[in-house]
């Protein structure tokens, strides 16, 4: 089942990073680092509410420390104990439903530490044994041979516990018929079918692949070969029956063996389907046969249309498709379902559609997504399928098929691989999210799907007795009101199963934040709509410090309301006057862990709990280490290490181990970094060619903080003297007296139709002081035109500057800032990169004066070091200057000093600049 996906880089969660790490200090220890192995005592570390959570491990360490975080990144348990007292099991008093990650550190008597961790699930009890709901399935891989890709029979109860109704699996022909004419399915296949039956999990049996006893290619292409395959298909139905078993003919025929005799063609597929259908239905008239297991890639529409033209729809009981869109969100796959249905309708068919494969891989591959994204995408994929009339949905796949995070094929699972360092079959967030979905909609018929706002979705199910369950999300986060009778209760359940009960106010609403993670609302609900009644904002969190924020209540009513906000274990109260807005401060307790956070506040108005408001953020480490290539006042090369403590309290470090090329050492041994302070230490370096640096900041009992980068020699730098420019549109005399950087026809490509210096040319000067980098420029331009504003000023007359710290090619983050005198009158400034800071750059000042008589434009630009993120005292940066040309007919080209902005985005092409501490003049 080969996947073929592409896409953008996705970031890993902190939990996944830890999953791959068994880490020991960089400095050589006198003894070996302690061992730490995860050994689950309960299959998959999956528990139900009320069960004692016990996490199994083995270690030869003296002490074990642990921190447990929920899916929102909140620490829910923390402790330390001797390894001997724990005796290989960590008991935890956690009974709230959810997905949890546990970080462990095993500490030897001498302080040597090994880091590791595991994950676990707490699910609400639910009896699926008599459920007739077959909507939620997985690809199980139980039919595979004895490989690490097979999750084993112990995974089947885990599937059932997760509410998975169907296992899409295989009983390969080549393994069943090893002697011509004798078809006997392997015992492992019979065993897994028995396990599925015992756990009330249906079987979607893929009838697949070739057999070299009959032909060399994978797919049959002649009637004789088809007849041999058909005998196998009939034998499979004989063996596995038709009760709780459905059959799918082949897997992705339109992609398999395209160079073989069958050529992956619809003609050969329909010929096989027709023969198999006739034979199995003659013997088993109640069989459910599905196909064509279509991969939506290449010309899949044309393939499916031809399949339908050939009568293929007459031989299947349901149409199966694989609408992969990774790394895009599942909303992108809805068009595939609609296209399939329209082709079916054009051929007079209304048969059910099954999505028999769809998935999102996690890991480090560029096309992978984060583990939380996988969880929400799979749940949204299910819900979108049902909301658009799809009868069944199978996630691909149940267990990670390997442990290489860069291999997309290894990381599609809902649970971790049997050999994963975080434990065999332990849950990823997607397992818990799927289990919660199953519990919320089990045997509830679909009411329908509606949309709200710009990107909001509401998929509703009938819970009986006037009650309904609404699965709600929005790809554009915002608040929604859920309408229900005044005074009635509405139960809100998160993606991971935590439940909060709200009471509809006198106007008949409760309020909940809707974001990318679906939530479930159960009650006498009549609709969902956007709202701005409440909002929650939390300032960036530094691990180790409390997170602080504000709950805002916008009261549109003609009466005042008293309200209370419960957040972070504390309550604050206030009053919202009629027609007014009120705020309440919220604080979330300090946590030492880092990574993604979800902050939630429960709002009570006039004594009734009416709101559940949330927002997201990221807790960053209090300590960071960076280094930059700098020069001293004499121009000598230094590597300047900086250790920054962003927290509100002092932090001690054991030392900063550094290496530059073959040289190494330790700095700041036993040092304390003050609150909100930075310690800098310089190391002299000699560069004759490209080199690298690395650093590792050590703290006792904590993970090391590592950083690295490249170093390059500074070749022929431009010297910028010290001088504060008066921004008046006239080049300062002391600046004009200095040698200028000349620009004449140096654009690449050249300015279209460049007519010489009178057409476009210029002179540049660079100076600096402790606050700013200054660019002074006098540009000769026969026609001045800047019709654009803001981010589009690059297309008219104006200047762009590209700047990085250090020598050209050392830094990858570029500050690209533009300045232009616009035809509208104002001077506009703009920052394009970093894209996270795009917009008007703070503090940048510019004076631009056009002399139409002299045909010159004078620029004086001051760019604060604080805006650039560089330090003037480092005395080394890289830059390029672009003068854009527009004579009223569009951008004709540019002149440039240095390259790397206009031609291509490459800071390695910038010019080096050394800041001379001496004043010019």
PDB file of N, CA, C and O in Angstrom, residues 249 269-279 315:
ATOM      1  N   UNK A 249     -11.960  -5.839  -4.045  1.00  0.00           N
ATOM      2  CA  UNK A 249     -11.159  -6.454  -5.101  1.00  0.00           C
ATOM      3  C   UNK A 249      -9.963  -5.576  -5.423  1.00  0.00           C
ATOM      4  O   UNK A 249     -10.100  -4.495  -5.993  1.00  0.00           O
ATOM      5  N   UNK A 269      -9.143  -4.421 -15.238  1.00  0.00           N
ATOM      6  CA  UNK A 269      -9.747  -4.509 -13.900  1.00  0.00           C
ATOM      7  C   UNK A 269     -11.195  -4.955 -13.998  1.00  0.00           C
ATOM      8  O   UNK A 269     -11.640  -5.841 -13.258  1.00  0.00           O
ATOM      9  N   UNK A 270     -11.971  -4.347 -14.898  1.00  0.00           N
ATOM     10  CA  UNK A 270     -13.383  -4.708 -15.013  1.00  0.00           C
ATOM     11  C   UNK A 270     -13.536  -6.151 -15.476  1.00  0.00           C
ATOM     12  O   UNK A 270     -14.439  -6.876 -15.022  1.00  0.00           O
ATOM     13  N   UNK A 271     -12.635  -6.612 -16.337  1.00  0.00           N
ATOM     14  CA  UNK A 271     -12.691  -8.014 -16.765  1.00  0.00           C
ATOM     15  C   UNK A 271     -12.500  -8.949 -15.571  1.00  0.00           C
ATOM     16  O   UNK A 271     -13.197  -9.972 -15.448  1.00  0.00           O
ATOM     17  N   UNK A 272     -11.562  -8.609 -14.684  1.00  0.00           N
ATOM     18  CA  UNK A 272     -11.352  -9.428 -13.485  1.00  0.00           C
ATOM     19  C   UNK A 272     -12.550  -9.309 -12.547  1.00  0.00           C
ATOM     20  O   UNK A 272     -13.044 -10.314 -12.006  1.00  0.00           O
ATOM     21  N   UNK A 273     -13.029  -8.089 -12.328  1.00  0.00           N
ATOM     22  CA  UNK A 273     -14.152  -7.863 -11.427  1.00  0.00           C
ATOM     23  C   UNK A 273     -15.385  -8.624 -11.885  1.00  0.00           C
ATOM     24  O   UNK A 273     -16.097  -9.227 -11.069  1.00  0.00           O
ATOM     25  N   UNK A 274     -15.645  -8.595 -13.174  1.00  0.00           N
ATOM     26  CA  UNK A 274     -16.829  -9.278 -13.714  1.00  0.00           C
ATOM     27  C   UNK A 274     -16.770 -10.770 -13.440  1.00  0.00           C
ATOM     28  O   UNK A 274     -17.762 -11.379 -12.999  1.00  0.00           O
ATOM     29  N   UNK A 275     -15.585 -11.369 -13.648  1.00  0.00           N
ATOM     30  CA  UNK A 275     -15.447 -12.803 -13.437  1.00  0.00           C
ATOM     31  C   UNK A 275     -15.548 -13.159 -11.960  1.00  0.00           C
ATOM     32  O   UNK A 275     -16.233 -14.123 -11.574  1.00  0.00           O
ATOM     33  N   UNK A 276     -14.874 -12.380 -11.099  1.00  0.00           N
ATOM     34  CA  UNK A 276     -14.910 -12.653  -9.661  1.00  0.00           C
ATOM     35  C   UNK A 276     -16.323 -12.473  -9.121  1.00  0.00           C
ATOM     36  O   UNK A 276     -16.821 -13.297  -8.344  1.00  0.00           O
ATOM     37  N   UNK A 277     -16.979 -11.386  -9.519  1.00  0.00           N
ATOM     38  CA  UNK A 277     -18.327 -11.118  -9.031  1.00  0.00           C
ATOM     39  C   UNK A 277     -19.278 -12.261  -9.368  1.00  0.00           C
ATOM     40  O   UNK A 277     -20.042 -12.726  -8.513  1.00  0.00           O
ATOM     41  N   UNK A 278     -19.237 -12.729 -10.604  1.00  0.00           N
ATOM     42  CA  UNK A 278     -20.143 -13.812 -11.014  1.00  0.00           C
ATOM     43  C   UNK A 278     -19.889 -15.067 -10.199  1.00  0.00           C
ATOM     44  O   UNK A 278     -20.832 -15.736  -9.747  1.00  0.00           O
ATOM     45  N   UNK A 279     -18.612 -15.395  -9.986  1.00  0.00           N
ATOM     46  CA  UNK A 279     -18.285 -16.653  -9.302  1.00  0.00           C
ATOM     47  C   UNK A 279     -18.642 -16.612  -7.821  1.00  0.00           C
ATOM     48  O   UNK A 279     -19.238 -17.553  -7.288  1.00  0.00           O
ATOM     49  N   UNK A 315     -20.949  -4.397 -10.844  1.00  0.00           N
ATOM     50  CA  UNK A 315     -20.399  -5.588 -10.186  1.00  0.00           C
ATOM     51  C   UNK A 315     -19.948  -5.332  -8.746  1.00  0.00           C
ATOM     52  O   UNK A 315     -19.442  -6.240  -8.089  1.00  0.00           O
TER      53      UNK A 315
END
